[in-house]
């Protein structure tokens, strides 16, 4: 659904749709999952207009390191020697913070003024102030970065680059003007905009889509055992996603006849292409005029 929404938004704006494989967290990456995802998108008629970008190769890693060093030079990034247990103990001593989140999620700033002779484990960026921003779907948003997030990690204890820094650097490198993604990532936006400002990078516009949830209210995901997308029925899959996006479109798909052959991955039927054209028109009517 997120892929469809971002594809439609790019098409409605006459823009370029870019696919990026965000694989900086290498221990959690499943071998071959990236190519499986790209195959699924292709079967749905959603193909990147530029070569797909992976975050793990060295050119990207070099760019992340350059950004990290720039933040250090400006005095915004500092080494942190705290383990998770250290942070929990520090928060327990001060009674935690009233954030509505688990106390351990908000770093108390222990290493802001120095390490006291300890060796840094991770690197954090300083935050300050109340952050206000606008989402094209959710409207005005705000977040108190020090109380709700705290100084956050940009380089992990295992040496890997954190998601927040990587996406900010890549968005700038790829000239991203609009980010369309799931609503569960909305609270990441202030952290990313904070980094964009510190690094002198442009701030994209954001649109966070509704989530697809199970009957118990949990977001469908691999962590909750959600079923894989059935790419043998691309129109049915796309139509279901469009319904969650509240797009008004003619019914498509339907039951798959017994014994029918799945469409060839390289040759999509005209009906699929026509459906995507209609969906683009519906998206333009719904979102093109929204700032």
CSV table of C-alpha atoms in Angstrom, one decimal:
chain,number,residue,atom,x,y,z
A,1,UNK,CA,0.0,0.0,0.0
A,2,UNK,CA,2.8,2.4,0.8
A,3,UNK,CA,4.5,1.6,-2.5
A,4,UNK,CA,1.3,2.2,-4.4
A,5,UNK,CA,0.6,5.5,-2.6
A,6,UNK,CA,4.1,6.9,-3.3
A,7,UNK,CA,4.0,5.7,-6.9
A,8,UNK,CA,0.6,7.4,-7.5
A,9,UNK,CA,1.8,10.6,-5.8
A,10,UNK,CA,4.9,10.7,-8.1
A,11,UNK,CA,2.8,10.0,-11.2
A,12,UNK,CA,0.2,12.6,-10.2
A,13,UNK,CA,2.9,15.2,-9.8
A,14,UNK,CA,4.6,14.3,-13.1
A,15,UNK,CA,7.6,13.3,-11.0
A,16,UNK,CA,10.0,10.4,-10.6
A,17,UNK,CA,9.4,7.4,-8.4
A,18,UNK,CA,12.5,6.1,-6.6
A,19,UNK,CA,12.9,2.7,-4.9
A,20,UNK,CA,15.5,2.4,-2.2
A,21,UNK,CA,16.5,-0.7,-0.3
A,22,UNK,CA,17.2,0.4,3.3
A,23,UNK,CA,19.5,-2.3,4.5
A,24,UNK,CA,21.9,-0.6,6.9
A,25,UNK,CA,20.7,-2.9,9.7
A,26,UNK,CA,22.5,-5.8,8.1
A,27,UNK,CA,22.0,-8.3,11.0
A,28,UNK,CA,18.3,-8.2,10.5
A,29,UNK,CA,18.4,-8.4,6.7
A,30,UNK,CA,17.1,-11.7,5.2
A,31,UNK,CA,19.1,-13.0,2.3
A,32,UNK,CA,17.3,-12.5,-1.0
A,33,UNK,CA,14.4,-10.5,0.6
A,34,UNK,CA,15.4,-7.3,-1.4
A,35,UNK,CA,15.1,-9.0,-4.7
A,36,UNK,CA,11.8,-10.7,-3.7
A,37,UNK,CA,10.4,-7.3,-2.8
A,38,UNK,CA,11.5,-5.9,-6.2
A,39,UNK,CA,9.9,-8.9,-8.0
A,40,UNK,CA,6.6,-8.3,-6.1
A,41,UNK,CA,6.6,-4.6,-7.1
A,42,UNK,CA,7.3,-5.5,-10.7
A,43,UNK,CA,4.4,-7.9,-10.8
A,44,UNK,CA,2.2,-5.1,-9.5
A,45,UNK,CA,3.4,-2.7,-12.3
A,46,UNK,CA,5.4,-0.6,-9.9
A,47,UNK,CA,8.9,-0.1,-11.2
A,48,UNK,CA,11.5,2.4,-10.1
A,49,UNK,CA,12.2,5.2,-12.6
A,50,UNK,CA,15.8,5.3,-11.5
A,51,UNK,CA,18.3,2.5,-10.7
A,52,UNK,CA,17.4,1.0,-7.4
A,53,UNK,CA,19.7,2.2,-4.6
A,54,UNK,CA,21.0,0.0,-1.8
A,55,UNK,CA,22.3,1.6,1.4
A,56,UNK,CA,24.9,-1.0,2.3
A,57,UNK,CA,27.5,-0.5,-0.5
A,58,UNK,CA,30.5,1.6,0.2
A,59,UNK,CA,29.6,4.8,-1.7
A,60,UNK,CA,26.6,5.3,0.6
A,61,UNK,CA,28.6,4.4,3.7
A,62,UNK,CA,31.2,7.0,2.8
A,63,UNK,CA,28.4,9.6,2.5
A,64,UNK,CA,27.1,8.7,6.0
A,65,UNK,CA,30.5,9.0,7.5
A,66,UNK,CA,31.0,12.4,5.9
A,67,UNK,CA,27.7,13.6,7.4
A,68,UNK,CA,28.6,12.2,10.8
A,69,UNK,CA,32.0,14.0,10.8
A,70,UNK,CA,30.2,17.2,9.7
A,71,UNK,CA,27.9,17.0,12.8
A,72,UNK,CA,30.9,16.4,15.0
A,73,UNK,CA,32.7,19.4,13.6
A,74,UNK,CA,29.7,21.6,14.3
A,75,UNK,CA,29.5,20.3,17.9
A,76,UNK,CA,26.1,18.5,17.4
A,77,UNK,CA,27.3,14.9,17.6
A,78,UNK,CA,29.0,13.3,20.6
A,79,UNK,CA,30.2,9.9,21.7
A,80,UNK,CA,28.0,8.0,24.2
A,81,UNK,CA,29.4,5.3,26.6
A,82,UNK,CA,26.0,4.3,28.0
A,83,UNK,CA,24.6,0.8,27.6
A,84,UNK,CA,20.8,0.3,27.6
A,85,UNK,CA,21.0,-0.7,31.3
A,86,UNK,CA,23.0,2.5,32.1
A,87,UNK,CA,20.2,4.5,30.6
A,88,UNK,CA,17.5,2.7,32.4
A,89,UNK,CA,19.3,3.1,35.7
A,90,UNK,CA,19.8,6.8,35.1
A,91,UNK,CA,16.1,7.3,34.3
A,92,UNK,CA,15.1,5.4,37.4
A,93,UNK,CA,17.2,7.7,39.6
A,94,UNK,CA,15.4,10.8,38.3
A,95,UNK,CA,12.0,9.1,38.2
A,96,UNK,CA,11.9,8.9,34.4
A,97,UNK,CA,10.4,11.4,32.0
A,98,UNK,CA,6.7,12.0,31.4
A,99,UNK,CA,6.7,11.0,27.7
A,100,UNK,CA,4.0,8.4,27.3
A,101,UNK,CA,6.7,6.1,26.1
A,102,UNK,CA,8.8,3.5,27.9
A,103,UNK,CA,11.3,5.5,30.0
A,104,UNK,CA,14.3,3.7,28.4
A,105,UNK,CA,13.3,5.2,25.0
A,106,UNK,CA,14.3,8.7,26.1
A,107,UNK,CA,18.0,9.3,26.6
A,108,UNK,CA,18.7,11.5,29.7
A,109,UNK,CA,21.8,13.2,28.2
A,110,UNK,CA,24.3,11.5,30.5
A,111,UNK,CA,27.3,11.9,28.1
A,112,UNK,CA,26.4,15.3,26.8
A,113,UNK,CA,29.1,16.9,28.9
A,114,UNK,CA,31.8,14.2,28.5
A,115,UNK,CA,32.5,10.6,28.9
A,116,UNK,CA,34.4,10.7,32.2
A,117,UNK,CA,37.2,8.6,30.8
A,118,UNK,CA,34.9,5.9,29.4
A,119,UNK,CA,35.1,4.7,25.8
A,120,UNK,CA,32.3,5.7,23.4
A,121,UNK,CA,29.9,3.0,22.4
A,122,UNK,CA,27.6,4.9,20.1
A,123,UNK,CA,27.3,8.4,18.7
A,124,UNK,CA,24.3,10.7,19.4
A,125,UNK,CA,23.1,14.0,18.0
A,126,UNK,CA,21.9,16.8,20.3
A,127,UNK,CA,18.3,17.8,20.1
A,128,UNK,CA,16.6,20.9,21.4
A,129,UNK,CA,13.2,22.6,21.4
A,130,UNK,CA,9.7,21.9,20.3
A,131,UNK,CA,9.4,20.8,16.6
A,132,UNK,CA,6.4,21.7,14.5
A,133,UNK,CA,5.8,20.4,11.0
A,134,UNK,CA,3.0,19.8,8.5
A,135,UNK,CA,1.9,16.5,7.0
A,136,UNK,CA,-0.1,16.5,3.8
A,137,UNK,CA,-2.6,14.0,5.2
A,138,UNK,CA,-2.4,14.3,9.0
A,139,UNK,CA,-2.2,18.1,9.1
A,140,UNK,CA,-0.2,20.1,11.7
A,141,UNK,CA,2.1,17.9,13.8
A,142,UNK,CA,4.4,18.6,16.7
A,143,UNK,CA,6.9,16.9,18.9
A,144,UNK,CA,9.0,18.0,21.9
A,145,UNK,CA,12.3,16.4,20.9
A,146,UNK,CA,14.1,16.6,24.3
A,147,UNK,CA,11.2,15.1,26.2
A,148,UNK,CA,9.7,12.7,23.7
A,149,UNK,CA,12.9,11.5,22.0
A,150,UNK,CA,16.1,12.8,23.6
A,151,UNK,CA,19.5,12.9,21.9
A,152,UNK,CA,19.2,10.0,19.5
A,153,UNK,CA,21.7,7.6,18.0
A,154,UNK,CA,23.2,8.2,14.6
A,155,UNK,CA,25.9,5.6,14.8
A,156,UNK,CA,25.3,2.4,16.7
A,157,UNK,CA,27.5,0.6,19.2
A,158,UNK,CA,28.1,-2.1,16.5
A,159,UNK,CA,29.4,0.6,14.1
A,160,UNK,CA,26.3,0.5,11.8
A,161,UNK,CA,24.7,3.7,10.7
A,162,UNK,CA,21.3,4.5,12.2
A,163,UNK,CA,18.2,4.7,10.0
A,164,UNK,CA,17.6,8.4,10.8
A,165,UNK,CA,21.0,9.5,9.5
A,166,UNK,CA,21.0,7.2,6.5
A,167,UNK,CA,17.7,8.2,5.1
A,168,UNK,CA,18.4,11.9,5.5
A,169,UNK,CA,21.7,11.6,3.6
A,170,UNK,CA,20.1,9.5,0.9
A,171,UNK,CA,17.0,11.7,0.5
A,172,UNK,CA,19.3,14.7,-0.2
A,173,UNK,CA,21.6,12.7,-2.5
A,174,UNK,CA,18.7,11.4,-4.6
A,175,UNK,CA,16.9,14.8,-4.7
A,176,UNK,CA,13.8,13.6,-2.9
A,177,UNK,CA,11.1,16.3,-2.8
A,178,UNK,CA,8.2,14.2,-1.4
A,179,UNK,CA,8.3,11.3,1.1
A,180,UNK,CA,5.1,9.1,1.1
A,181,UNK,CA,5.2,6.4,3.7
A,182,UNK,CA,3.2,4.7,6.5
A,183,UNK,CA,1.8,6.6,9.4
A,184,UNK,CA,3.8,4.5,11.9
A,185,UNK,CA,6.9,6.5,10.7
A,186,UNK,CA,5.4,9.9,11.2
A,187,UNK,CA,7.1,10.4,14.6
A,188,UNK,CA,10.5,10.0,12.8
A,189,UNK,CA,9.9,13.1,10.8
A,190,UNK,CA,11.1,15.7,13.4
A,191,UNK,CA,14.3,13.8,14.0
A,192,UNK,CA,15.0,13.7,10.2
A,193,UNK,CA,14.1,17.4,9.8
A,194,UNK,CA,16.4,18.2,12.7
A,195,UNK,CA,19.3,16.5,10.9
A,196,UNK,CA,18.4,18.1,7.6
A,197,UNK,CA,18.6,21.5,9.2
A,198,UNK,CA,21.9,20.8,11.0
A,199,UNK,CA,23.4,19.5,7.7
A,200,UNK,CA,22.0,22.3,5.6
A,201,UNK,CA,19.9,19.9,3.5
A,202,UNK,CA,16.5,20.6,1.9
A,203,UNK,CA,13.4,19.5,3.7
A,204,UNK,CA,11.1,17.2,1.7
A,205,UNK,CA,7.3,17.3,2.0
A,206,UNK,CA,5.7,14.4,3.9
A,207,UNK,CA,2.5,12.4,3.5
A,208,UNK,CA,1.9,9.5,5.9
A,209,UNK,CA,-0.6,7.0,4.7
A,210,UNK,CA,-3.1,5.0,6.9
A,211,UNK,CA,-1.9,1.6,8.2
A,212,UNK,CA,-3.3,-1.8,7.2
A,213,UNK,CA,-4.3,-3.4,10.5
A,214,UNK,CA,-5.6,-6.8,11.6
A,215,UNK,CA,-8.8,-7.3,13.5
A,216,UNK,CA,-6.9,-6.8,16.8
A,217,UNK,CA,-5.7,-3.4,15.7
A,218,UNK,CA,-2.1,-4.4,15.1
A,219,UNK,CA,-0.4,-3.2,11.9
A,220,UNK,CA,0.1,-6.0,9.4
A,221,UNK,CA,3.8,-6.9,9.2
A,222,UNK,CA,6.2,-9.8,9.1
A,223,UNK,CA,6.7,-9.4,12.8
A,224,UNK,CA,3.0,-10.2,13.4
A,225,UNK,CA,3.0,-13.1,10.9
A,226,UNK,CA,1.0,-11.3,8.1
A,227,UNK,CA,0.5,-13.2,4.9
A,228,UNK,CA,2.6,-12.3,1.9
A,229,UNK,CA,1.1,-10.3,-1.0
A,230,UNK,CA,-0.5,-12.6,-3.7
A,231,UNK,CA,1.1,-11.2,-6.8
A,232,UNK,CA,-0.7,-13.7,-9.0
A,233,UNK,CA,-3.7,-11.4,-8.5
A,234,UNK,CA,-2.2,-8.0,-9.0
A,235,UNK,CA,-5.5,-6.1,-9.7
A,236,UNK,CA,-7.1,-7.5,-6.5
A,237,UNK,CA,-4.0,-6.6,-4.5
A,238,UNK,CA,-3.9,-3.1,-5.8
A,239,UNK,CA,-7.7,-2.6,-5.4
A,240,UNK,CA,-7.5,-3.6,-1.8
A,241,UNK,CA,-4.7,-1.1,-1.2
A,242,UNK,CA,-6.7,1.6,-3.0
A,243,UNK,CA,-9.6,1.0,-0.6
A,244,UNK,CA,-7.5,1.6,2.4
A,245,UNK,CA,-6.2,4.8,0.7
A,246,UNK,CA,-9.9,5.8,0.2
A,247,UNK,CA,-9.6,6.1,-3.6
A,248,UNK,CA,-12.8,5.7,-5.6
A,249,UNK,CA,-12.1,3.3,-8.4
A,250,UNK,CA,-14.1,0.8,-10.5
A,251,UNK,CA,-14.0,-2.7,-9.1
A,252,UNK,CA,-11.1,-4.8,-10.4
A,253,UNK,CA,-9.8,-8.3,-10.1
A,254,UNK,CA,-12.2,-10.9,-8.6
A,255,UNK,CA,-11.7,-14.6,-8.0
A,256,UNK,CA,-8.9,-16.2,-10.0
A,257,UNK,CA,-10.3,-18.9,-12.4
A,258,UNK,CA,-9.3,-22.4,-11.6
A,259,UNK,CA,-6.4,-23.5,-13.7
A,260,UNK,CA,-5.5,-20.0,-14.9
A,261,UNK,CA,-1.9,-19.1,-15.5
A,262,UNK,CA,-0.4,-16.2,-13.6
A,263,UNK,CA,0.6,-13.3,-15.8
A,264,UNK,CA,4.1,-13.2,-17.1
A,265,UNK,CA,6.3,-10.9,-14.8
A,266,UNK,CA,7.7,-9.1,-17.9
A,267,UNK,CA,4.3,-8.5,-19.6
A,268,UNK,CA,1.5,-6.8,-17.7
A,269,UNK,CA,-2.0,-6.9,-19.1
A,270,UNK,CA,-3.5,-3.7,-20.4
A,271,UNK,CA,-6.1,-3.9,-17.7
A,272,UNK,CA,-3.4,-3.5,-15.1
A,273,UNK,CA,-1.9,-0.5,-16.8
A,274,UNK,CA,-5.4,1.0,-17.3
A,275,UNK,CA,-6.2,0.5,-13.6
A,276,UNK,CA,-3.0,2.3,-12.6
A,277,UNK,CA,-3.9,5.2,-14.9
A,278,UNK,CA,-7.4,5.5,-13.2
A,279,UNK,CA,-5.8,5.2,-9.8
A,280,UNK,CA,-3.4,8.1,-10.7
A,281,UNK,CA,-6.4,10.2,-11.7
A,282,UNK,CA,-8.2,9.4,-8.4
A,283,UNK,CA,-5.1,10.2,-6.4
A,284,UNK,CA,-4.6,13.5,-8.2
A,285,UNK,CA,-8.2,14.5,-7.4
A,286,UNK,CA,-7.7,13.6,-3.8
A,287,UNK,CA,-4.2,14.8,-3.0
A,288,UNK,CA,-2.8,17.0,-5.8
A,289,UNK,CA,-4.2,20.3,-4.3
A,290,UNK,CA,-3.2,19.4,-0.8
A,291,UNK,CA,-0.1,21.5,0.3
